[in-house]
Every structure is written in structure tokens, then in C-alpha cells.
Amino acid sequence: MEPYRVDCDDLLNFVVKLQRFAERAEEATEDADKIIMSLHESWSGEAASAQMAHHQMWTRAASEMHGALDDLRKAAQFAHNNYTGAVQTNSEMWPKV
């Protein structure tokens, strides 16, 4: 059986990348909303209604993704804090050889 290892720097980098991705996704969603709202100022009818319904579905899905990314980021940050805390505690408990 292979020993269990965690690279705390990689874990922290993952947290940072998740945060950046979530921010870019949020910006893209806001940009899309602005474009869609602008489009619907001069567009009406059955096609416009269908497009708006689809956009609302997409917006809900984007919101769910944002929530899931936030949960994942928090879990990874929590794990990083626990691992680095354990390393710190163990280092303080045992004398350096």
C-alpha cells in the first residue's frame, strides 16, 4: 500500500485556481446578462420569450455551479488548513534531530 501524501502547496494552488475560475465565471454570467437584457429591450415575441426562458435556465445552472465551486473551494481550504495545522503541531511536538 502506498503512503498517503498531501502536497499542501498544490492544495493551496488549487484553492486559488478555483477562486479565480469562479470569479471569471461570475463575470461571464454578468456580461451575458447585460447583453441579454440589452437585446430584449428591442426584441419581443415567441422567439424572445423562448430565448429568455432558456437564459433563465442557464442563469440558474450557472448559479448552482457557482455554489458548488464555492463549496469545493471551502472544503479544499479547510483541508489545507487542517494539513498545515497538523504539520505545525507535529513539528512543535517532536524535537528536531
Backbone as JSON, one array per atom type, in Angstrom:
{
  "sequence": "MEPYRVDCDDLLNFVVKLQRFAERAEEATEDADKIIMSLHESWSGEAASAQMAHHQMWTRAASEMHGALDDLRKAAQFAHNNYTGAVQTNSEMWPKV",
  "N": [[0.84, -1.18, 0.0], [0.53, 2.17, -0.83], [1.94, 5.06, 0.73], [-0.01, 7.67, 2.23], [-0.18, 10.89, 0.99], [-0.05, 14.44, 0.98], [0.3, 17.31, -0.87], [0.72, 20.31, 0.31], [1.2, 22.83, -0.82], [0.35, 22.44, -3.47], [-2.33, 21.95, -2.96], [-3.15, 24.42, -1.91], [-2.68, 26.02, -4.17], [-4.62, 24.93, -5.82], [-6.93, 25.83, -4.52], [-6.68, 28.59, -4.95], [-6.83, 28.67, -7.76], [-9.43, 27.7, -8.14], [-10.88, 29.81, -7.0], [-10.21, 31.92, -8.74], [-11.3, 30.91, -11.15], [-14.02, 30.81, -10.46], [-14.52, 33.54, -10.12], [-14.07, 34.47, -12.76], [-16.1, 33.07, -14.08], [-18.34, 34.19, -12.88], [-18.1, 36.83, -13.79], [-18.45, 36.38, -16.54], [-21.08, 35.49, -16.57], [-22.41, 37.78, -15.65], [-21.77, 39.54, -17.76], [-23.08, 38.23, -19.88], [-25.73, 38.45, -18.99], [-26.08, 41.25, -19.15], [-25.89, 41.63, -21.93], [-28.06, 40.09, -22.84], [-30.24, 41.38, -21.57], [-30.06, 43.87, -22.79], [-30.54, 43.12, -25.44], [-33.19, 42.29, -25.25], [-34.52, 44.65, -24.92], [-35.32, 45.56, -27.35], [-36.46, 43.42, -28.57], [-39.08, 41.17, -29.02], [-41.78, 38.83, -28.69], [-42.52, 35.38, -29.62], [-40.09, 33.96, -30.05], [-38.3, 35.55, -28.61], [-39.32, 35.23, -26.04], [-38.89, 32.49, -25.67], [-36.12, 32.42, -25.82], [-35.46, 33.96, -23.57], [-36.48, 32.35, -21.53], [-34.77, 30.16, -21.78], [-32.36, 31.43, -21.22], [-32.78, 32.14, -18.54], [-32.86, 29.58, -17.42], [-30.23, 28.8, -17.93], [-28.92, 30.72, -16.38], [-29.73, 29.97, -13.79], [-28.46, 27.46, -13.67], [-25.8, 28.3, -13.85], [-25.62, 29.65, -11.45], [-25.96, 27.54, -9.64], [-23.62, 26.12, -10.25], [-21.74, 27.99, -9.41], [-22.23, 28.0, -6.66], [-21.54, 25.32, -6.06], [-18.83, 25.34, -6.76], [-17.93, 27.15, -4.86], [-18.43, 25.71, -2.52], [-16.65, 23.57, -2.93], [-14.22, 24.96, -3.0], [-14.15, 25.97, -0.38], [-14.03, 23.55, 1.05], [-11.57, 22.54, 0.17], [-9.89, 24.57, 1.11], [-10.33, 24.3, 3.85], [-9.3, 21.71, 4.22], [-6.62, 22.22, 3.54], [-5.92, 24.0, 5.62], [-6.22, 22.26, 7.8], [-4.29, 20.26, 7.22], [-1.87, 21.76, 7.13], [-1.93, 22.77, 9.7], [-1.72, 20.4, 11.18], [0.85, 19.59, 10.46], [2.32, 21.7, 11.55], [1.71, 21.41, 14.31], [2.72, 18.81, 14.8], [5.41, 19.26, 14.21], [6.11, 20.99, 16.26], [5.75, 19.36, 18.48], [7.63, 17.3, 18.33], [11.09, 16.92, 18.83], [13.65, 18.41, 16.86], [15.87, 16.54, 14.92]],
  "CA": [[0.0, 0.0, 0.0], [1.3, 3.4, -0.94], [1.65, 6.01, 1.82], [-0.9, 8.79, 1.95], [0.58, 12.14, 0.98], [-0.74, 15.64, 0.52], [1.19, 18.44, -1.15], [-0.05, 21.48, 0.79], [1.32, 23.92, -1.79], [-0.56, 22.13, -4.58], [-3.7, 22.12, -2.47], [-3.4, 25.86, -1.84], [-2.78, 26.48, -5.56], [-5.94, 24.51, -6.29], [-7.89, 26.76, -3.92], [-6.53, 29.86, -5.66], [-7.35, 28.48, -9.12], [-10.89, 27.62, -8.03], [-11.38, 31.16, -6.75], [-10.09, 32.68, -10.0], [-12.28, 30.4, -12.09], [-15.35, 31.26, -10.01], [-14.62, 34.97, -10.42], [-14.23, 34.63, -14.21], [-17.43, 32.57, -14.44], [-19.29, 35.2, -12.43], [-18.0, 37.95, -14.73], [-19.05, 35.95, -17.81], [-22.52, 35.46, -16.34], [-22.86, 39.17, -15.6], [-21.68, 40.06, -19.12], [-24.17, 37.63, -20.66], [-26.97, 39.08, -18.53], [-26.16, 42.6, -19.73], [-26.17, 41.5, -23.37], [-29.43, 39.58, -23.0], [-31.18, 42.44, -21.19], [-30.0, 44.87, -23.86], [-31.2, 42.53, -26.59], [-34.64, 42.21, -25.03], [-35.13, 45.99, -24.96], [-35.89, 45.78, -28.67], [-36.87, 42.13, -29.13], [-40.24, 40.6, -28.34], [-42.42, 37.75, -29.44], [-42.35, 34.0, -29.17], [-38.66, 33.61, -30.03], [-37.69, 36.28, -27.5], [-39.76, 34.58, -24.8], [-38.19, 31.2, -25.58], [-34.72, 32.7, -25.51], [-35.38, 34.43, -22.19], [-36.68, 31.17, -20.67], [-33.53, 29.39, -21.83], [-31.33, 32.2, -20.5], [-33.05, 31.99, -17.1], [-32.43, 28.24, -17.05], [-28.77, 28.86, -17.94], [-28.51, 31.52, -15.22], [-29.9, 29.11, -12.6], [-27.4, 26.46, -13.71], [-24.56, 29.0, -13.52], [-25.68, 29.93, -10.02], [-25.69, 26.26, -8.97], [-22.2, 25.84, -10.44], [-21.01, 28.92, -8.55], [-22.37, 27.48, -5.3], [-20.76, 24.09, -5.94], [-17.42, 25.74, -6.76], [-17.65, 27.76, -3.57], [-18.35, 24.61, -1.54], [-15.4, 22.85, -3.18], [-13.12, 25.83, -2.58], [-14.14, 25.99, 1.09], [-13.57, 22.24, 1.53], [-10.13, 22.46, -0.09], [-9.23, 25.49, 2.04], [-10.43, 23.66, 5.16], [-8.32, 20.62, 4.22], [-5.29, 22.83, 3.59], [-5.71, 24.49, 6.99], [-6.03, 21.1, 8.68], [-3.0, 19.61, 6.95], [-0.76, 22.61, 7.57], [-2.01, 22.81, 11.15], [-1.18, 19.14, 11.7], [2.3, 19.65, 10.27], [2.83, 22.64, 12.55], [1.58, 20.78, 15.63], [3.68, 17.71, 14.88], [6.77, 19.83, 14.24], [6.33, 21.57, 17.59], [5.74, 18.3, 19.48], [8.79, 16.43, 18.24], [12.34, 17.67, 18.7], [14.37, 18.25, 15.59], [17.01, 15.64, 15.07]],
  "C": [[0.88, 1.24, 0.0], [0.95, 4.36, 0.19], [0.77, 7.16, 1.33], [-0.1, 10.07, 2.04], [-0.31, 13.28, 0.47], [0.32, 16.71, 0.31], [0.4, 19.7, -0.81], [0.04, 22.66, -0.16], [0.4, 23.69, -2.98], [-2.02, 22.34, -4.17], [-4.07, 23.6, -2.39], [-3.52, 26.46, -3.24], [-4.13, 26.12, -6.16], [-7.02, 25.45, -5.78], [-7.87, 28.09, -4.67], [-7.11, 29.76, -7.07], [-8.87, 28.39, -9.12], [-11.49, 29.01, -7.85], [-11.33, 32.0, -8.02], [-11.12, 32.23, -11.02], [-13.68, 30.88, -11.73], [-15.56, 32.73, -10.32], [-14.82, 35.2, -11.92], [-15.62, 34.16, -14.66], [-18.5, 33.57, -14.04], [-19.29, 36.41, -13.37], [-18.67, 37.61, -16.06], [-20.57, 35.94, -17.69], [-23.09, 36.88, -16.32], [-22.83, 39.8, -16.99], [-22.81, 39.53, -19.99], [-25.51, 38.24, -20.27], [-27.15, 40.46, -19.14], [-26.53, 42.54, -21.21], [-27.61, 41.06, -23.6], [-30.45, 40.65, -22.65], [-31.21, 43.53, -22.26], [-30.74, 44.37, -25.1], [-32.72, 42.57, -26.44], [-35.3, 43.58, -24.92], [-35.82, 46.22, -26.3], [-36.4, 44.49, -29.32], [-38.04, 41.59, -28.32], [-40.8, 39.48, -29.21], [-42.06, 36.39, -28.88], [-40.88, 33.59, -29.07], [-37.96, 34.3, -28.86], [-38.06, 35.63, -26.17], [-39.04, 33.25, -24.59], [-36.73, 31.41, -25.21], [-34.56, 33.12, -24.06], [-35.56, 33.26, -21.22], [-35.4, 30.33, -20.63], [-32.42, 30.12, -21.07], [-31.53, 32.09, -18.98], [-32.63, 30.61, -16.6], [-30.9, 28.19, -16.97], [-28.25, 29.62, -16.71], [-28.65, 30.73, -13.92], [-28.79, 28.06, -12.53], [-26.05, 27.09, -13.36], [-24.49, 29.3, -12.03], [-25.4, 28.66, -9.21], [-24.21, 25.91, -9.06], [-21.37, 26.73, -9.52], [-21.07, 28.44, -7.1], [-21.54, 26.23, -5.08], [-19.26, 24.41, -5.92], [-17.03, 26.36, -5.43], [-17.54, 26.69, -2.47], [-17.04, 23.84, -1.69], [-14.2, 23.66, -2.71], [-13.02, 25.85, -1.05], [-13.62, 24.67, 1.65], [-12.06, 22.1, 1.32], [-9.36, 23.38, 0.85], [-9.22, 24.9, 3.45], [-9.41, 22.53, 5.28], [-6.91, 21.17, 4.31], [-4.98, 23.31, 5.0], [-5.46, 23.34, 7.96], [-4.68, 20.45, 8.47], [-1.83, 20.47, 7.44], [-0.75, 22.75, 9.09], [-1.44, 21.55, 11.79], [0.34, 19.11, 11.58], [2.92, 20.55, 11.33], [2.82, 22.02, 13.95], [2.6, 19.66, 15.81], [5.11, 18.22, 14.96], [7.09, 20.4, 15.61], [6.42, 20.49, 18.67], [7.04, 17.49, 19.49], [10.06, 17.26, 18.08], [12.98, 17.4, 17.34], [15.6, 17.41, 15.84], [18.18, 16.16, 14.28]]
}
